[in-house]
PDB file of C-alpha atoms in Angstrom:
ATOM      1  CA  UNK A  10      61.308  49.985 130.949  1.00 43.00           C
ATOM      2  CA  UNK A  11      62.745  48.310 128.123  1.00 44.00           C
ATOM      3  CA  UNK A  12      63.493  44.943 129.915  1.00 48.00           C
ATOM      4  CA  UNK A  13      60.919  43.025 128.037  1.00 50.00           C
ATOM      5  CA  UNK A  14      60.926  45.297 124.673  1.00 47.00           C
ATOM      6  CA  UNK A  15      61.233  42.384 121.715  1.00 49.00           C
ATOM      7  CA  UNK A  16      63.985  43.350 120.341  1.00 49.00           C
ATOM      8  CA  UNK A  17      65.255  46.038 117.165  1.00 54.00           C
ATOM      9  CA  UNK A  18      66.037  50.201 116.790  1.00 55.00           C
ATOM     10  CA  UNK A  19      65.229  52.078 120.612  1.00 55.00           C
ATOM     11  CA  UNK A  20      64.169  55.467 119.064  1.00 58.00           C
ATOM     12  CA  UNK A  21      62.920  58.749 121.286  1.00 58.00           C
ATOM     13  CA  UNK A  22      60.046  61.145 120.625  1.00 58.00           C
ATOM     14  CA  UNK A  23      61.232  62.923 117.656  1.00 58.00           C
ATOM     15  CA  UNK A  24      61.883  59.607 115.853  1.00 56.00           C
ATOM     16  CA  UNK A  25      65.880  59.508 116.317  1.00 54.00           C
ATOM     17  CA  UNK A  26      67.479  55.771 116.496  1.00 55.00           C
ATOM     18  CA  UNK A  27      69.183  56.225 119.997  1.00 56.00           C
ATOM     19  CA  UNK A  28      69.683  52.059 120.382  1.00 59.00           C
ATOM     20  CA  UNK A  29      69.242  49.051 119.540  1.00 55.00           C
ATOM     21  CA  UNK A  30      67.788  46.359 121.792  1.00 51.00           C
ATOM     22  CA  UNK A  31      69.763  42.851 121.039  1.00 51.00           C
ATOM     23  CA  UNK A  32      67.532  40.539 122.874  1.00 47.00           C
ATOM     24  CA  UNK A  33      64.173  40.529 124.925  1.00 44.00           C
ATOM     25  CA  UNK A  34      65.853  40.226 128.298  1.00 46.00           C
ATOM     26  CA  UNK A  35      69.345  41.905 127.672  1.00 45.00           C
ATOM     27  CA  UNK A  36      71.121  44.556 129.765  1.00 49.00           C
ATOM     28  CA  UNK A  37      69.906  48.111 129.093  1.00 48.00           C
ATOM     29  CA  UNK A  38      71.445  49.506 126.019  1.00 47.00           C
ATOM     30  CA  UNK A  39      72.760  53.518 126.277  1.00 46.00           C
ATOM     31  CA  UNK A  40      73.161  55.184 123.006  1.00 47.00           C
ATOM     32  CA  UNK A  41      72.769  58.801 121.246  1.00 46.00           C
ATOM     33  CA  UNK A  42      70.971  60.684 118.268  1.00 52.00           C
ATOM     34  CA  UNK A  43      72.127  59.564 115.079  1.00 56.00           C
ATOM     35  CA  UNK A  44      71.077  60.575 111.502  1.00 61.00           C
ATOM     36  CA  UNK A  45      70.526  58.308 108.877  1.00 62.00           C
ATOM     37  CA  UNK A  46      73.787  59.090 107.324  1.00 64.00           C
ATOM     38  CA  UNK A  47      75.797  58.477 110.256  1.00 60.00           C
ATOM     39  CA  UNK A  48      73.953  54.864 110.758  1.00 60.00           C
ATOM     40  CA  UNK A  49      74.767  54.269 106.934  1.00 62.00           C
ATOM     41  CA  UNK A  50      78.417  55.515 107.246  1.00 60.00           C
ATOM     42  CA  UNK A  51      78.868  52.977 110.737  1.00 57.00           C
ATOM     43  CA  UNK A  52      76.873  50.306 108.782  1.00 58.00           C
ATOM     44  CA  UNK A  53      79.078  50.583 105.086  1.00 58.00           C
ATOM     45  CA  UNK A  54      82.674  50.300 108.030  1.00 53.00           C
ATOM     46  CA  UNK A  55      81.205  47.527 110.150  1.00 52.00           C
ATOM     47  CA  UNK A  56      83.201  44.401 110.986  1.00 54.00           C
ATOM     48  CA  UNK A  57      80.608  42.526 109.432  1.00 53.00           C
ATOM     49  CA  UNK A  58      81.182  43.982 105.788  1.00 56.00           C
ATOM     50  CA  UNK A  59      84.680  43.591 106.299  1.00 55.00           C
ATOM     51  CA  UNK A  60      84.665  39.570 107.495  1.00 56.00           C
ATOM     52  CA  UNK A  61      82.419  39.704 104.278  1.00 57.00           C
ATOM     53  CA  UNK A  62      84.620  41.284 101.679  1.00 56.00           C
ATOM     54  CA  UNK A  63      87.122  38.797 102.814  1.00 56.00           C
ATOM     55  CA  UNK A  64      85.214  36.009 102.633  1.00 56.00           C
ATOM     56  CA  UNK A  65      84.371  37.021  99.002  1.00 59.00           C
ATOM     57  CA  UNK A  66      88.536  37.517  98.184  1.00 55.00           C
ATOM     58  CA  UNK A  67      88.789  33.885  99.442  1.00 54.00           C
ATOM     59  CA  UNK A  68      86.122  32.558  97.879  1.00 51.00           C
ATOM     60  CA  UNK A  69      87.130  34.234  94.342  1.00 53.00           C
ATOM     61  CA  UNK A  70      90.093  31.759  94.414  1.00 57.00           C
ATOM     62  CA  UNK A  71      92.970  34.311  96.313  1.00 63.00           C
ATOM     63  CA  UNK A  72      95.869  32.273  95.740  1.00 73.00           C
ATOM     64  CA  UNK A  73      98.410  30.573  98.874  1.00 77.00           C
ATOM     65  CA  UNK A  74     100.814  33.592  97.962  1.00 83.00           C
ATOM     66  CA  UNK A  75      98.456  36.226  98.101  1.00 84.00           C
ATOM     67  CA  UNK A  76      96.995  34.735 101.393  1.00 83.00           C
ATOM     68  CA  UNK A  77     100.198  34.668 102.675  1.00 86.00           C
ATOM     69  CA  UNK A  78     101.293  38.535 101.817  1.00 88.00           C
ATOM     70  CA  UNK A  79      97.832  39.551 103.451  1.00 87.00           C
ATOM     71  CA  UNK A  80      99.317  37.383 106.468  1.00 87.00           C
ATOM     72  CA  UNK A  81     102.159  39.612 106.388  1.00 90.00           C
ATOM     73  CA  UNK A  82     100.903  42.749 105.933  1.00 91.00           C
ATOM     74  CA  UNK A  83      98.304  42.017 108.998  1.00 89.00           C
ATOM     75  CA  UNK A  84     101.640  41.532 110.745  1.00 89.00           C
ATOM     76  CA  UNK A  85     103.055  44.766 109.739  1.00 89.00           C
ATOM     77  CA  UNK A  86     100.744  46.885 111.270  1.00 89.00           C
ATOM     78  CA  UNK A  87     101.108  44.961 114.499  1.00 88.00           C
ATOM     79  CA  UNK A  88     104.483  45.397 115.041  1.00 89.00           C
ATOM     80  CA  UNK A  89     105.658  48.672 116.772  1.00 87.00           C
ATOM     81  CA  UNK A  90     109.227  49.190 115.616  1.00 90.00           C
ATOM     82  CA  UNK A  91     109.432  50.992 112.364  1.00 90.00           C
ATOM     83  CA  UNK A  92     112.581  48.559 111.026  1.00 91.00           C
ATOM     84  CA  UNK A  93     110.625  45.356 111.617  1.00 92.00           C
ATOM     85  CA  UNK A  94     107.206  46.896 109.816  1.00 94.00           C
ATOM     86  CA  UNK A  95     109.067  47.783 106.640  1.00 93.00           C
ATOM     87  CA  UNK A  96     110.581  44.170 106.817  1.00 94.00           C
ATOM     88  CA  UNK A  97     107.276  42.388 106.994  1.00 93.00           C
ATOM     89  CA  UNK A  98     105.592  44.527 104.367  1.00 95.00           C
ATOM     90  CA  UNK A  99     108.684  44.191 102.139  1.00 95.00           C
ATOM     91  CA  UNK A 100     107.773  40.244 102.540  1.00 94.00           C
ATOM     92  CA  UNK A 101     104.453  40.594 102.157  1.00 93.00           C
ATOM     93  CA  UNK A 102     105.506  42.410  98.561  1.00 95.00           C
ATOM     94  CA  UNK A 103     107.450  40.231  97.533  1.00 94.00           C
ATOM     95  CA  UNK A 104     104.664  37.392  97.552  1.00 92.00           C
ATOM     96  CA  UNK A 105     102.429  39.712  96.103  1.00 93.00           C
ATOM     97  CA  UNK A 106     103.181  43.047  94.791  1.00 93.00           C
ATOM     98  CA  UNK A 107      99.694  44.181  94.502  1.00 93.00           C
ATOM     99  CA  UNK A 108      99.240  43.637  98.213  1.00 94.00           C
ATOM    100  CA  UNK A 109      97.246  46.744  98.853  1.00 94.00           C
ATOM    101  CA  UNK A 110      97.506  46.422 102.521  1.00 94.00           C
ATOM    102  CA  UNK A 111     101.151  46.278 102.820  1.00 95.00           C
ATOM    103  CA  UNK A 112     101.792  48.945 100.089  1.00 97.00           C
ATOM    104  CA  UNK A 113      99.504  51.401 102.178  1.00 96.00           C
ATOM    105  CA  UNK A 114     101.462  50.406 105.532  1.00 96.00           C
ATOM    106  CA  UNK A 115     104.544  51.147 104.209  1.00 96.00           C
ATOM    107  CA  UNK A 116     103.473  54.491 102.376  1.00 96.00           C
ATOM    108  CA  UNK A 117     102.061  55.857 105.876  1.00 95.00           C
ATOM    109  CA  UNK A 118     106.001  54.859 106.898  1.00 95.00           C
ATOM    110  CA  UNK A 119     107.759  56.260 104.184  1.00 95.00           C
ATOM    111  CA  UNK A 120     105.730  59.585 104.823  1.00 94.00           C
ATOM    112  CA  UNK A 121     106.612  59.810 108.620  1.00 93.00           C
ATOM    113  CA  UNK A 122     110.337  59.791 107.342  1.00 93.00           C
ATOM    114  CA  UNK A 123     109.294  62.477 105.199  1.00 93.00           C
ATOM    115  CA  UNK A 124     110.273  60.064 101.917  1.00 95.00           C
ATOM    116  CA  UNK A 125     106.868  61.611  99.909  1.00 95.00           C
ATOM    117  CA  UNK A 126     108.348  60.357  96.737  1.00 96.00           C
ATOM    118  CA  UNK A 127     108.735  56.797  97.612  1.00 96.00           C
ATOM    119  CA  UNK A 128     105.315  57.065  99.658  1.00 96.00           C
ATOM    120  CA  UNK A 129     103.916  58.161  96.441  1.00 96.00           C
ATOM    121  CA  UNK A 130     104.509  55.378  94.667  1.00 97.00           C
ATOM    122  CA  UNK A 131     103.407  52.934  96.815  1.00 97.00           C
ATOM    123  CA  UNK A 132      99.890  54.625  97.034  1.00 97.00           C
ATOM    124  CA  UNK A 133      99.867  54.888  93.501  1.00 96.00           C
ATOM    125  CA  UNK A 134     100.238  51.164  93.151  1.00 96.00           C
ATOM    126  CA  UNK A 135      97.400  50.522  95.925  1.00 96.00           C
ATOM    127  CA  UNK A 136      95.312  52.512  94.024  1.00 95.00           C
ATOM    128  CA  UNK A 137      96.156  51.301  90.470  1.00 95.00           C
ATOM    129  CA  UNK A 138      94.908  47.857  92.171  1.00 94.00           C
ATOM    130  CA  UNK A 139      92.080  48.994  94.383  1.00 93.00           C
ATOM    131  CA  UNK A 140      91.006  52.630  93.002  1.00 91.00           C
ATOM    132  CA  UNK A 141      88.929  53.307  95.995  1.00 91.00           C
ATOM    133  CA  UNK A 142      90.835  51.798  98.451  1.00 93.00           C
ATOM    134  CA  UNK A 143      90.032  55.043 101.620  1.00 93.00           C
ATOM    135  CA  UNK A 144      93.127  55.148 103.272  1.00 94.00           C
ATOM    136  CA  UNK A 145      95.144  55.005 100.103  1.00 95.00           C
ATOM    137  CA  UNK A 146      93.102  57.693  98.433  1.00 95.00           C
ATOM    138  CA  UNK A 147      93.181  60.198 101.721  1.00 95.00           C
ATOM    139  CA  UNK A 148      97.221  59.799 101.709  1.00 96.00           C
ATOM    140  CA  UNK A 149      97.469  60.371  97.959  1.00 96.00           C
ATOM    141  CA  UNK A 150      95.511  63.770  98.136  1.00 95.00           C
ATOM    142  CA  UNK A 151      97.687  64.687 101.347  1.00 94.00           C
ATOM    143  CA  UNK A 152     100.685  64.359  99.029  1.00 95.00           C
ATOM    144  CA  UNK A 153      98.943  66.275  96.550  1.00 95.00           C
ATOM    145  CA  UNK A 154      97.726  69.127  98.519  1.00 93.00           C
ATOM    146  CA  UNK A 155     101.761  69.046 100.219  1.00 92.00           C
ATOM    147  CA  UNK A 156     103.296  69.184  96.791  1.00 93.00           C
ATOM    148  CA  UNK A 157     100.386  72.261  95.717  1.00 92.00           C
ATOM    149  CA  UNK A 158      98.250  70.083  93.207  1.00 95.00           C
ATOM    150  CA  UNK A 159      94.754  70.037  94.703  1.00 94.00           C
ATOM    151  CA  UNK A 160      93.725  69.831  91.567  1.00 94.00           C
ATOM    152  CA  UNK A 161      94.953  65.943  91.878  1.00 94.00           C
ATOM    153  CA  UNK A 162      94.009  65.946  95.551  1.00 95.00           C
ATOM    154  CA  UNK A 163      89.780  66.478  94.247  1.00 95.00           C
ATOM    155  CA  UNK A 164      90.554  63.882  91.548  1.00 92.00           C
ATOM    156  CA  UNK A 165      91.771  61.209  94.251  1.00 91.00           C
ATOM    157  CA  UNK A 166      88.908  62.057  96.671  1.00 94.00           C
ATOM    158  CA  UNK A 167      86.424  61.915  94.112  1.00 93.00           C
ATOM    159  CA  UNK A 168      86.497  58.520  93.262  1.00 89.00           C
ATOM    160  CA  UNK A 169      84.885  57.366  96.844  1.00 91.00           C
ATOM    161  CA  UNK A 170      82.193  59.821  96.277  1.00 88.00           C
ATOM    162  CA  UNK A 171      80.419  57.145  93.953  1.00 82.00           C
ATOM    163  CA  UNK A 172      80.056  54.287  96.002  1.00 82.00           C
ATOM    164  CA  UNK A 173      79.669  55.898  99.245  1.00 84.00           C
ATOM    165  CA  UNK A 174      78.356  59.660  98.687  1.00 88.00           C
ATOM    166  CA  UNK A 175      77.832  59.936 102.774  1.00 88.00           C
ATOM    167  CA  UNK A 176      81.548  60.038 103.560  1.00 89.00           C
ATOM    168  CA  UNK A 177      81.754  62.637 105.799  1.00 91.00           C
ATOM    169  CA  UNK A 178      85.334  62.312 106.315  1.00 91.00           C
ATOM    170  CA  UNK A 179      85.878  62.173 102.281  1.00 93.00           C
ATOM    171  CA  UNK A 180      84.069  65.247 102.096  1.00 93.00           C
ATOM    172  CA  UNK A 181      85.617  66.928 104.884  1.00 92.00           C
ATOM    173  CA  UNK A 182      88.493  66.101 102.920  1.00 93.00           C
ATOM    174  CA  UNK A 183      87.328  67.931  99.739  1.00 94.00           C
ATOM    175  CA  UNK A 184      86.314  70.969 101.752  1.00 93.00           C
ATOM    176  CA  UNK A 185      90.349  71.401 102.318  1.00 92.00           C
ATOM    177  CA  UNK A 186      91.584  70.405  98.916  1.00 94.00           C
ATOM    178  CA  UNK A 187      88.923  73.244  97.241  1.00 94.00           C
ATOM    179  CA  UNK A 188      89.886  75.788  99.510  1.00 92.00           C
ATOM    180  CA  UNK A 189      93.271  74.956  98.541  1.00 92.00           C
ATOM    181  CA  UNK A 190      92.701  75.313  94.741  1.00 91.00           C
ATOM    182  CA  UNK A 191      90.953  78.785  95.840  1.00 89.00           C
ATOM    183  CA  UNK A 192      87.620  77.435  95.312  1.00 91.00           C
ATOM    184  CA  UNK A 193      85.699  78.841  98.539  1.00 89.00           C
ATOM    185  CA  UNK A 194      82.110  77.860  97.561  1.00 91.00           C
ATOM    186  CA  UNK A 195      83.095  74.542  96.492  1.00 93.00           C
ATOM    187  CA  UNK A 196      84.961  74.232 100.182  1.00 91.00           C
ATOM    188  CA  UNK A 197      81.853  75.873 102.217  1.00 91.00           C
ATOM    189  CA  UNK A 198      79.478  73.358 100.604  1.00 93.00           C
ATOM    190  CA  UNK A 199      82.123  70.529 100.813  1.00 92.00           C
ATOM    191  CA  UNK A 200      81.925  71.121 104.640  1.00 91.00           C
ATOM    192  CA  UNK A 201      78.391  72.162 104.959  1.00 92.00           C
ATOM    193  CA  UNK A 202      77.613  68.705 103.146  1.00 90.00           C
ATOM    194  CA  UNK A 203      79.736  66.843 105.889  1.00 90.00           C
ATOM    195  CA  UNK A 204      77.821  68.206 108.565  1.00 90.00           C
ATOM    196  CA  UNK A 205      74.787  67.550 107.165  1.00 90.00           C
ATOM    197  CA  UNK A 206      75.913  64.186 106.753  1.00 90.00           C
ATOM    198  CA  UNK A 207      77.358  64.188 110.858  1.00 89.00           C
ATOM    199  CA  UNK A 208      76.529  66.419 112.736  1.00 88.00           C
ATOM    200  CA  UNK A 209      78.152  64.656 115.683  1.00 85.00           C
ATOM    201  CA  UNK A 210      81.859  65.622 113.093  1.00 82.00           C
ATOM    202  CA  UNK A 211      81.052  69.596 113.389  1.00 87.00           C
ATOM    203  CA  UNK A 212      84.186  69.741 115.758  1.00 88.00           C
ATOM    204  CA  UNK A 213      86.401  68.262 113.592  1.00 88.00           C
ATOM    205  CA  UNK A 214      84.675  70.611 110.723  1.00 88.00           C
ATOM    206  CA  UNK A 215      85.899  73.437 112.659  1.00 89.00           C
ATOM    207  CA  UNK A 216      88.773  72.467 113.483  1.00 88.00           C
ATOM    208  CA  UNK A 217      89.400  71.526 109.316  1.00 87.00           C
ATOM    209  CA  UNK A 218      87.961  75.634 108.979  1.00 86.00           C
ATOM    210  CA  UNK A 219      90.317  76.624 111.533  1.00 86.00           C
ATOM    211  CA  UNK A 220      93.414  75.101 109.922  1.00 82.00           C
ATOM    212  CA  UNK A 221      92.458  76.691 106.069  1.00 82.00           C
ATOM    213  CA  UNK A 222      91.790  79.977 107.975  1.00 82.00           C
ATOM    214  CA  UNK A 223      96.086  79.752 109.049  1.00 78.00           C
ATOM    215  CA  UNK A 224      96.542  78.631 105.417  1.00 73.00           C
ATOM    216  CA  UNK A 225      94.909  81.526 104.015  1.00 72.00           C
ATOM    217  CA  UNK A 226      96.490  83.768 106.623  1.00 72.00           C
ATOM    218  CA  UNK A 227     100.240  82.158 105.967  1.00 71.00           C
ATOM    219  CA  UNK A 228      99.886  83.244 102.202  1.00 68.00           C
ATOM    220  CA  UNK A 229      97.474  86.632 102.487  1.00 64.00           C
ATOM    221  CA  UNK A 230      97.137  88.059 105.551  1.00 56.00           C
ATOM    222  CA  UNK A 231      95.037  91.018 104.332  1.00 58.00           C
ATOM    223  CA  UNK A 232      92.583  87.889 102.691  1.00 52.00           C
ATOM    224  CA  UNK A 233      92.889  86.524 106.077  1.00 48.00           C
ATOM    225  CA  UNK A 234      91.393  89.139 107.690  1.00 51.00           C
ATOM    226  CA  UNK A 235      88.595  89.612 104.880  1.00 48.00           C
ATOM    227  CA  UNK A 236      88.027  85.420 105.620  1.00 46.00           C
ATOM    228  CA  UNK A 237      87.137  86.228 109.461  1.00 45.00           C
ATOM    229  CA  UNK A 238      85.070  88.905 108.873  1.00 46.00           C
TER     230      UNK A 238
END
């Protein structure tokens, strides 16, 4: 039926994008439901913005060094041995060492040896670069919450709230860290919010609810139980 369509969104009766038709006579395109703030969220992580954002490092004059650490750091998280990662991204460092890339790879590292101090700093130099850098800010609050300061963990998930408000995973993310400071409405809205957001994450919501229900129930059993009812 839509062999000869023209092109654009495919949407169903109730006005949900479940598509998009690349060309008049293409193969038949399956999709599903989406809301509007899943198609943002896919659209704000698509290869396309990221070919862009480094087009616009290169273009702002990144220097042969700097190219060369990113070149590096690439290389680090293609390798599978754990000794030869921490080599490249040691390289990469020591051509740049504000290579944000390479100072995140080795942080997730340095945290799977269960070295949270030196995977600290790293993150905290990514971020001092790149303040919103995702990856660098989720790690930093998981050190946070790990050490018992989610008062640090909101701070370092707060700052990708402004440019991209429809995070779910951010917010997911801030649904644990209040419900670690003791903050419960904070966390049910923080999780409520991601939903609304995703509905297609409620799984991994409950699954997030699940695990602060064991927290809960690891300090206070007797709150626990109060919790579930």
């Amino acid at each position: 039926a839509q062999a000869r369509a023209p092109g654009g969104p495919l949407a169903n009766e109730r006005g949900e994008i479940v598509g998009v038709l690349a060309a008049r006579d293409g193969p038949p395109q399956v999709g599903y439901a989406a809301t509007l703030g899943e198609i943002r969220h896919f659209l704000s992580r698509s290869p396309i913005r990221e070919a862009e954002h480094h087009l616009a490092t290169v273009r702002a004059g990144l220097s042969p060094k700097r190219l060369a650490a990113r070149v590096w750091a690439a290389e680090g998280d293609r390798l599978r041995e754990a000794e030869n990662r921490i080599a490249a991204y040691d390289t990469a460092l020591s051509l740049d060492s504000g290579c944000v890339p390479a100072l995140v790879g080795r942080a997730r590292l340095r945290l799977a040896e269960s070295r949270t101090d030196d995977a600290a700093d790293d993150l905290d130099r990514a971020l001092a670069v790149a303040p919103r850098n995702r990856e660098a800010a989720w790690l930093r609050a998981d050190i946070d919450l790990v050490r018992g300061e989610p008062k640090k963990a909101v701070a370092d998930l707060m700052r990708l709230l402004d440019p991209d408000p429809c995070d779910p995973a951010t917010r997911r993310r801030l649904g644990l860290a209040y419900a670690a400071e003791g903050d419960d409405a904070k966390s049910a809205a923080e999780f409520a919010n991601a939903v609304r957001i995703a509905p297609l994450q409620l799984s991994l919501v409950t699954r997030d609810l699940l695990l602060v229900a064991d927290r809960t129930m690891a300090k206070s059993p007797d709150a626990a139980g109060r919790a579930a009812s």
